CSV table of C-alpha atoms in Angstrom, one decimal:
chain,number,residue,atom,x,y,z
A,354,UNK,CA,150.3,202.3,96.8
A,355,UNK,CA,147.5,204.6,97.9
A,356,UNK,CA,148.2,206.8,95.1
A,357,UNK,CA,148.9,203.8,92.0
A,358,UNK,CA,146.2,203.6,89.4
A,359,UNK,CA,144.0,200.6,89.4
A,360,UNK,CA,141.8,199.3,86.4
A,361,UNK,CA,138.5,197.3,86.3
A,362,UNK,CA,137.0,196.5,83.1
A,363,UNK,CA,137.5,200.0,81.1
A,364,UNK,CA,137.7,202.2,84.4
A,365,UNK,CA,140.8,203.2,85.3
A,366,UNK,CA,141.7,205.2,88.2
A,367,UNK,CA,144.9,207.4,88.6
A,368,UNK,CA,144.8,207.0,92.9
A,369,UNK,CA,142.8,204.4,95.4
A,370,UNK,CA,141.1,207.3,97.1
A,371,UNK,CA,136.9,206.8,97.0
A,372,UNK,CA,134.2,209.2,97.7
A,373,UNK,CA,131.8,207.7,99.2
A,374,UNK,CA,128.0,208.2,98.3
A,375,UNK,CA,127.2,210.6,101.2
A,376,UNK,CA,123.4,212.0,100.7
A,377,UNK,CA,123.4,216.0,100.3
A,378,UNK,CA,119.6,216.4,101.7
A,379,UNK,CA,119.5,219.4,99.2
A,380,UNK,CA,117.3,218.3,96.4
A,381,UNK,CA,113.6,219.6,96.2
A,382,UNK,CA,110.5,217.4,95.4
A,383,UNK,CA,111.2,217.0,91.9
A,384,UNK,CA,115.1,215.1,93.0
A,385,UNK,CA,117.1,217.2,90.4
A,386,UNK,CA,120.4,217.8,91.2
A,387,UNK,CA,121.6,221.8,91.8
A,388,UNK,CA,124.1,224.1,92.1
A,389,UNK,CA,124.8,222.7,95.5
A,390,UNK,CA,125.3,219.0,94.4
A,391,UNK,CA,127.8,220.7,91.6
A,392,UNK,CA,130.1,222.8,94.1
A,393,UNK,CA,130.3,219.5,96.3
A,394,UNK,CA,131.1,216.8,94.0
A,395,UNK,CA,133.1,219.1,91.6
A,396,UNK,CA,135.6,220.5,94.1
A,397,UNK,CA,136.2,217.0,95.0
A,398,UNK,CA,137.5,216.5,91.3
A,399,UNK,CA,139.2,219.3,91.6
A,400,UNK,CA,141.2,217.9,94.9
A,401,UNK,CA,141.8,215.0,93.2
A,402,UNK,CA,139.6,212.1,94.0
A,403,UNK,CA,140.3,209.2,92.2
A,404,UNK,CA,136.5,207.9,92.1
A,405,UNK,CA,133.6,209.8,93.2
A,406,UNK,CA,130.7,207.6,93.7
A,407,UNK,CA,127.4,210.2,93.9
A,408,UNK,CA,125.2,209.8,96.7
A,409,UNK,CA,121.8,206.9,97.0
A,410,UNK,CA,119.8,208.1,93.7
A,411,UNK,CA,115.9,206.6,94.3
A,412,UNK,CA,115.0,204.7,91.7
A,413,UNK,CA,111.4,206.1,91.9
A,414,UNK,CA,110.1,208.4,94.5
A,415,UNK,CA,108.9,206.0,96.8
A,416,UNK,CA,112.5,204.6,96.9
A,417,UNK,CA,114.2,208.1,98.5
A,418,UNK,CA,115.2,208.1,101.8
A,419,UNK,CA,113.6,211.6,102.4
A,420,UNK,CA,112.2,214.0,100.1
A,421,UNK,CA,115.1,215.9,99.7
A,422,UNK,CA,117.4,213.2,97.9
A,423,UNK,CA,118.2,212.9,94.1
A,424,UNK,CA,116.4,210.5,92.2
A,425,UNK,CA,116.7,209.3,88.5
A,426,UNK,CA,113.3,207.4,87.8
A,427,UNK,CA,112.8,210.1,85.2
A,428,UNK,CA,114.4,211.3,82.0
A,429,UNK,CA,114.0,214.8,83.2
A,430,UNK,CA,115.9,214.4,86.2
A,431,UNK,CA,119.5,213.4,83.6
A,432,UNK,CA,120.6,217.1,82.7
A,433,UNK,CA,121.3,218.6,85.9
A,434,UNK,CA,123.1,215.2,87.0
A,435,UNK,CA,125.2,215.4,83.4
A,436,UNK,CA,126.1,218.6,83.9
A,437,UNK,CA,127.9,217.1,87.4
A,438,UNK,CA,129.3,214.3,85.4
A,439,UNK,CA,130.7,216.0,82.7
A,440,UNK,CA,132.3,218.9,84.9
A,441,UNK,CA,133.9,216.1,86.8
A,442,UNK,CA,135.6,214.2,84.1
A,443,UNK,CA,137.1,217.8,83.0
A,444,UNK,CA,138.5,217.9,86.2
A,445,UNK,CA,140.0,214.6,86.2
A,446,UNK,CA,138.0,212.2,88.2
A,447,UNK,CA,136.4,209.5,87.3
A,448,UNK,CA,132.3,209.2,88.8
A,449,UNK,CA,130.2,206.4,90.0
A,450,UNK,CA,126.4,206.5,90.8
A,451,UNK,CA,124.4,204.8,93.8
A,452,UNK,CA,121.4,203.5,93.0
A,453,UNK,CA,118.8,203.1,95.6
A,454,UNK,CA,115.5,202.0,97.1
A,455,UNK,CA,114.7,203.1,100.7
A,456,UNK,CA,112.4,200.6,101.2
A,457,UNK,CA,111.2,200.2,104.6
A,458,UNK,CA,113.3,203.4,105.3
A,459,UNK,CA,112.0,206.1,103.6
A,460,UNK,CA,110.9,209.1,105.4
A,461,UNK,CA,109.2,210.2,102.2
A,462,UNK,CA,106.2,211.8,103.7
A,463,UNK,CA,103.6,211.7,101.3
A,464,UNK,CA,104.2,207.8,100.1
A,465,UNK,CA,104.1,204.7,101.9
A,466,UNK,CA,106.8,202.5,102.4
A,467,UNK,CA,107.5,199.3,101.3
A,468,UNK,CA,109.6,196.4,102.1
A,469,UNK,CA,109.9,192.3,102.3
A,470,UNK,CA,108.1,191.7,105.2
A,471,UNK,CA,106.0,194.2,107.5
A,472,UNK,CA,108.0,195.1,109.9
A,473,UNK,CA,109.0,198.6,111.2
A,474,UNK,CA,112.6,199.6,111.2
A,475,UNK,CA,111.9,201.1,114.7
A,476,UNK,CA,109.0,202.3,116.8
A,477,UNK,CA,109.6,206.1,114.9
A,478,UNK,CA,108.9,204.8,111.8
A,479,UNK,CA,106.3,203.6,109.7
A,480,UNK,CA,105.0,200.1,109.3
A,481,UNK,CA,105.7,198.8,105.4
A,482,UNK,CA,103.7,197.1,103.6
A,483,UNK,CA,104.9,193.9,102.3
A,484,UNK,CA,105.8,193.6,98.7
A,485,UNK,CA,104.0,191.2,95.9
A,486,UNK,CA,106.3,189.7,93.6
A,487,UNK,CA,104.6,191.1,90.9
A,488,UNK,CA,105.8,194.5,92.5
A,489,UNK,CA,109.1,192.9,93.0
A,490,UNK,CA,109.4,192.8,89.3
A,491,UNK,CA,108.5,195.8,88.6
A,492,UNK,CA,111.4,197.7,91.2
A,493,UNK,CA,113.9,195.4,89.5
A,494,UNK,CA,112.4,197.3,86.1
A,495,UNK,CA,113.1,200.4,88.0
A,496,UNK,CA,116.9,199.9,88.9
A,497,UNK,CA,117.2,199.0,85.0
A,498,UNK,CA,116.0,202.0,83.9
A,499,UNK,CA,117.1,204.2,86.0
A,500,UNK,CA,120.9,202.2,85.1
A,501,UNK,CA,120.1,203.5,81.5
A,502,UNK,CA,119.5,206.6,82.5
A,503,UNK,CA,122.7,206.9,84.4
A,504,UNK,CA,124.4,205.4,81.1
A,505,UNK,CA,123.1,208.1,79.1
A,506,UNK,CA,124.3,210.7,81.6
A,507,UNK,CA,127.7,209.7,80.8
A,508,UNK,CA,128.9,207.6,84.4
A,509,UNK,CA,132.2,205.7,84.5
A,510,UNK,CA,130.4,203.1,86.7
A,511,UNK,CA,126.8,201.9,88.9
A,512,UNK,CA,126.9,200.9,92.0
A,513,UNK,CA,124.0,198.8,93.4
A,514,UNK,CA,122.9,199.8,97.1
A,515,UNK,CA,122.4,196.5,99.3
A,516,UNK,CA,123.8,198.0,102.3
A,517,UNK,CA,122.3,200.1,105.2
A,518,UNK,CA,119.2,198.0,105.9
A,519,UNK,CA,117.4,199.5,102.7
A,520,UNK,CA,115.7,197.7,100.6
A,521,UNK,CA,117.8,195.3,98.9
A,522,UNK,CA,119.9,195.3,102.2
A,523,UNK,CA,116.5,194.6,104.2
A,524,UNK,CA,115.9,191.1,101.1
A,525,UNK,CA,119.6,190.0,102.2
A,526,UNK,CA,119.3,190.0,105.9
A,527,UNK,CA,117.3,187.0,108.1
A,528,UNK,CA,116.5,190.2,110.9
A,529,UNK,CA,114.2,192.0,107.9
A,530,UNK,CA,113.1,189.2,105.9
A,531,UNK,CA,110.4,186.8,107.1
A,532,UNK,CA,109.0,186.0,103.3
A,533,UNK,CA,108.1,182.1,103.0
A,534,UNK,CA,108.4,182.5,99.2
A,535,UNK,CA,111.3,182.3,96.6
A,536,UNK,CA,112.2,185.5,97.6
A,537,UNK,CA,112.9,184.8,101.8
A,538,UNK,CA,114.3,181.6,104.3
A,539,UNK,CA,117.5,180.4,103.0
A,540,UNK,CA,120.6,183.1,101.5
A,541,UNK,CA,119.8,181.1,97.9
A,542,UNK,CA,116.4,183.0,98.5
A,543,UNK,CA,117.3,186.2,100.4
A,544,UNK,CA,120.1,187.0,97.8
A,545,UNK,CA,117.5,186.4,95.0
A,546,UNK,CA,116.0,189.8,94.4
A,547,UNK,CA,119.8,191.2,94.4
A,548,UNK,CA,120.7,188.7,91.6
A,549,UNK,CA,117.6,189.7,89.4
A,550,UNK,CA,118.3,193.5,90.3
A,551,UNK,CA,122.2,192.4,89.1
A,552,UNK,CA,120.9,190.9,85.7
A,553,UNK,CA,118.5,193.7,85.1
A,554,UNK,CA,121.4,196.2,85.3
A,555,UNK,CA,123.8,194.4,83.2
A,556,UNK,CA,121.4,194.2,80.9
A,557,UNK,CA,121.3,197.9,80.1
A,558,UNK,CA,125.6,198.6,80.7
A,559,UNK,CA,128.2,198.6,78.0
A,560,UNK,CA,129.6,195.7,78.3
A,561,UNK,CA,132.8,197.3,79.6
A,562,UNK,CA,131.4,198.6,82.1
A,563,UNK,CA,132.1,198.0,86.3
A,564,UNK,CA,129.0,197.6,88.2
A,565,UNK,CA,129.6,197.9,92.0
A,566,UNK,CA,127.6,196.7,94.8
A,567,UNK,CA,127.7,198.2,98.5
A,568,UNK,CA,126.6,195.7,101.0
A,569,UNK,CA,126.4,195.9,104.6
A,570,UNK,CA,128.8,192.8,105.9
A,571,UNK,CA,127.5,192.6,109.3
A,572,UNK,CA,124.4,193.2,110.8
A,573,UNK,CA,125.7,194.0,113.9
A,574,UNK,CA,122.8,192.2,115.9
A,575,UNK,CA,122.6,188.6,116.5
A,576,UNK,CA,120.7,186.6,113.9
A,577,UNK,CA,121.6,188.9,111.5
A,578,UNK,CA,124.5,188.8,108.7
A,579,UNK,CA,128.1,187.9,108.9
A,580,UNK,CA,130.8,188.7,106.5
A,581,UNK,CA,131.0,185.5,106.1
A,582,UNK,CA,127.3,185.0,105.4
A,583,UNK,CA,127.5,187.8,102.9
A,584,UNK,CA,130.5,186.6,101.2
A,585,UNK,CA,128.3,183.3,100.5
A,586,UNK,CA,125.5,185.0,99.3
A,587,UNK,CA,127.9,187.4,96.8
A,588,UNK,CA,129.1,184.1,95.7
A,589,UNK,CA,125.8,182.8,94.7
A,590,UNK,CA,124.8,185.9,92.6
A,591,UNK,CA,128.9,187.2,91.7
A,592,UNK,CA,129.1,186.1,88.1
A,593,UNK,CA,126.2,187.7,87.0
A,594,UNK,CA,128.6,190.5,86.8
A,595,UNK,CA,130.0,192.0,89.9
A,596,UNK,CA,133.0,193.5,89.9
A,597,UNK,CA,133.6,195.7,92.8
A,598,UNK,CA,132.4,195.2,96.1
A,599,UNK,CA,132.1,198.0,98.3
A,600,UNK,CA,132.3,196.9,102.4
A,601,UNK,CA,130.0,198.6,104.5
A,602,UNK,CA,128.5,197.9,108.1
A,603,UNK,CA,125.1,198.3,110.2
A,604,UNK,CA,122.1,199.8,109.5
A,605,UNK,CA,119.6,197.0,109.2
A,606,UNK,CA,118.2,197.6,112.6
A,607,UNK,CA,118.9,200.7,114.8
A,608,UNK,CA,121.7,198.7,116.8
A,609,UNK,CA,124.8,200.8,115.4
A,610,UNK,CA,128.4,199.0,114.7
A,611,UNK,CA,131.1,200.4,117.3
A,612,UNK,CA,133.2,202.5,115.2
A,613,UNK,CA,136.7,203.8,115.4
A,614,UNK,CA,139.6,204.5,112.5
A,615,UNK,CA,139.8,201.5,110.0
A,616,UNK,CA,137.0,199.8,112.2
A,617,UNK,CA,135.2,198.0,108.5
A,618,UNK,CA,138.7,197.2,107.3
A,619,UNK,CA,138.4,193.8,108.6
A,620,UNK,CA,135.2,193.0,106.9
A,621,UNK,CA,136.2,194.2,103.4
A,622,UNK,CA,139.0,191.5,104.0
A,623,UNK,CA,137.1,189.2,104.5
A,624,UNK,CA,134.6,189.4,101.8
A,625,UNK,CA,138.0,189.7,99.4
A,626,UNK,CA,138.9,186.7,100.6
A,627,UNK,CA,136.2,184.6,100.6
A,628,UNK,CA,134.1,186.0,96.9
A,629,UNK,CA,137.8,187.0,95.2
A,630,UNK,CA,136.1,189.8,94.5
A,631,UNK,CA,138.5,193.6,94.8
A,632,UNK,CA,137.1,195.5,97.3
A,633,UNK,CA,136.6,198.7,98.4
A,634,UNK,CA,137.1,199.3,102.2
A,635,UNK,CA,137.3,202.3,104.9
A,636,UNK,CA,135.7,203.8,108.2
A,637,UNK,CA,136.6,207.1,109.8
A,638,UNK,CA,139.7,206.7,107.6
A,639,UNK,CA,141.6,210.6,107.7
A,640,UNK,CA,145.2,209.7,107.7
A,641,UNK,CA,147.0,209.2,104.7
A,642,UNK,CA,149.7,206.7,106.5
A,643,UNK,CA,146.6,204.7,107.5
A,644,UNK,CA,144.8,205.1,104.5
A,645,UNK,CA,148.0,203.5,102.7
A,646,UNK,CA,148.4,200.4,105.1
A,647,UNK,CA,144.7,199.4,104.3
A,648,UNK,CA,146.3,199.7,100.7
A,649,UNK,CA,149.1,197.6,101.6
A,650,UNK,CA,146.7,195.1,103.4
A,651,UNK,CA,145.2,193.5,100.1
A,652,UNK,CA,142.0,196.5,100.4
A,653,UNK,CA,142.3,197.9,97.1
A,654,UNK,CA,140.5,201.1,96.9
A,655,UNK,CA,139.9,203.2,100.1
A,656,UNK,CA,136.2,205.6,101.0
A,657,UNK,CA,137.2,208.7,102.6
A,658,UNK,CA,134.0,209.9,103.7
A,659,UNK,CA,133.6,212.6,106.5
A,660,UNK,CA,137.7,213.9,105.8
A,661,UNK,CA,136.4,214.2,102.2
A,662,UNK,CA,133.6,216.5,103.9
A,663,UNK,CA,136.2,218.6,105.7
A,664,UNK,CA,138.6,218.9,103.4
A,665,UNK,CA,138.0,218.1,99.7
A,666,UNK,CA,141.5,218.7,98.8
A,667,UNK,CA,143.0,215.7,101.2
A,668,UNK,CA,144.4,213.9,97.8
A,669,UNK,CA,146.3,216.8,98.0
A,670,UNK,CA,147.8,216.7,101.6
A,671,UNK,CA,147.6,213.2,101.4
A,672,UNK,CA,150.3,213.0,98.4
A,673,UNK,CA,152.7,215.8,100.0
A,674,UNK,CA,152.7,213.1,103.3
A,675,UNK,CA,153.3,210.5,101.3
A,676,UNK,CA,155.6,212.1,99.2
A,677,UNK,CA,154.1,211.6,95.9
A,678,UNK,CA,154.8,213.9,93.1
A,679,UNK,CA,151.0,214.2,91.9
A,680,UNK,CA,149.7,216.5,89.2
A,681,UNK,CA,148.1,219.6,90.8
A,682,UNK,CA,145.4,221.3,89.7
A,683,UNK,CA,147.7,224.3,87.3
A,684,UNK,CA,145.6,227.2,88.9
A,685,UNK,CA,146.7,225.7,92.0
A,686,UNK,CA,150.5,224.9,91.3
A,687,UNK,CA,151.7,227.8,93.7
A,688,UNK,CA,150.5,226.5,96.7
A,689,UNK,CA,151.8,223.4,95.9
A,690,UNK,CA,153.5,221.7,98.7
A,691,UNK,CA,156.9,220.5,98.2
């Protein structure tokens, strides 16, 4: 199971393993991508990755979460992330981009934050200053061109960030939001700015083209989002064109999830069940048994995030546990185990 293909639209996968998007921290002002971002996202090609989703790309500078993170508001910021792209698919993999704004989470020093309502994520950091829907507009602009951008660059697939308790995360959830226009108050109006985000996008995608969106199924604190809250909102805004969901928890407010091996599992059920939507599930997921139950459970691709840090060959070890006969990397084929 964990190591069938699976298809969506024109992207087909050889395995169910998912990278993550896991910020590197190692870009400078200007957010290109460098040697560093090509070692870490190639050798995971190399080790077999099915899908490599690359790590929250701002959508303009303001939209980072610090200083040091790609961004793709730019057309001179597209070489150094095609060289990735290109490197990856000789390698095997397919790759996936995460767009992103921070919103009220961006450390970026020398720009002020922004988000739906003015109100601090926590006492260390800044205040934002609430968004005008004529600004609100124009960030939906941003994620469309910035979707282009990744089109030209030559991804397999965008994903959307509304997880995390950034920005569109912070629109979705009742704990952030306090508008008392179109765009706050009920889910219809909270999932809003994700739907014209969604439309914006599709606009600008070959029409063959999967466009994830990571969401953040429970907000952990009370008054905040439930999967099955999120699943209702999904299905308000779904057949604009979503066709992967990607199941993520916390990070609206500092109050963290309890986590332990497989502990998100539940939720990426969940919001399967209730949009129809294939998912993509995981949490401190390392071992290749486990990682093929969640399979087996109706989850139908898998993140490996931090045992994807460790060891970026796990497809590898993963297969020889499982007792798939894979194709190895040839260079590789005498360490091979058998």
């Amino acid at each position: 199971m964990l190591f069938s293909d699976f298809t969506v639209k024109n992207l087909t996968l050889k395995n169910r393993i998912v990278m993550p998007p896991m910020c590197m921290y190692r870009a400078d002002k200007e957010a290109l991508a460098n040697d560093w971002h090509f070692i870490h996202y190639v050798t995971r090609a190399i080790g077999q990755v099915g899908l490599i989703i690359m790590e929250a790309t701002g959508v303009e500078d303001r939209g980072r979460i610090t200083s040091r993170d790609l961004g793709l508001w730019h057309d001179g910021q597209v070489a150094g992330i095609k060289r990735i792209v290109d490197a990856v698919h000789a390698n095997g993999s397919k790759i996936a981009i995460q767009l992103n704004h921070a919103g009220r989470k961006s450390e970026v020093e020398y720009l002020d934050p922004v988000g739906p309502s003015a109100i601090a994520y926590s006492d260390k950091y800044r205040t934002p200053r609430e968004l005008s829907r004529d600004e609100i507009k124009e960030i939906v602009g941003l994620f469309a061109a910035a979707a282009r951008r990744a089109v030209t660059a030559g991804f397999d697939a965008i994903e959307i960030h509304g997880a995390h308790g950034y920005l569109i995360s912070e629109f979705l959830s009742p704990l952030t939001n306090k508008r008392q226009d179109e765009y706050g108050g009920s889910p219809e109006n909270r999932v809003r700015f994700l739907g014209e985000v969604l439309k914006a996008v599709k606009g600008v995608l070959p029409n063959d083209m999967p466009l994830i969106v990571r969401v953040s199924a429970h907000d952990i604190e009370p008054g905040g989002n439930t999967p099955e809250d999120m699943a209702q909102m999904l299905n308000l805004v779904k057949d604009i064109g979503i066709d992967l969901v990607n199941v993520s928890s916390g990070g609206v407010t500092p109050v963290a999830p309890k986590s332990y091996p497989s502990y998100q599992i539940p939720y990426a059920i969940t919001i399967k069940e209730k949009t129809g939507l294939p998912v993509i599930g995981g949490g401190l997921v390392n071992d290749p048994l486990q990682a093929e139950q969640i399979v087996k459970s109706g989850v139908d691709l898998v993140y490996i995030g931090r045992e994807l840090l460790r060891n970026p060959y796990w497809p590898l070890h993963a297969a020889f546990i499982l007792r798939e006969d894979i194709t190895w990397p040839e260079p590789y084929l005498r360490s091979k185990l058998v």
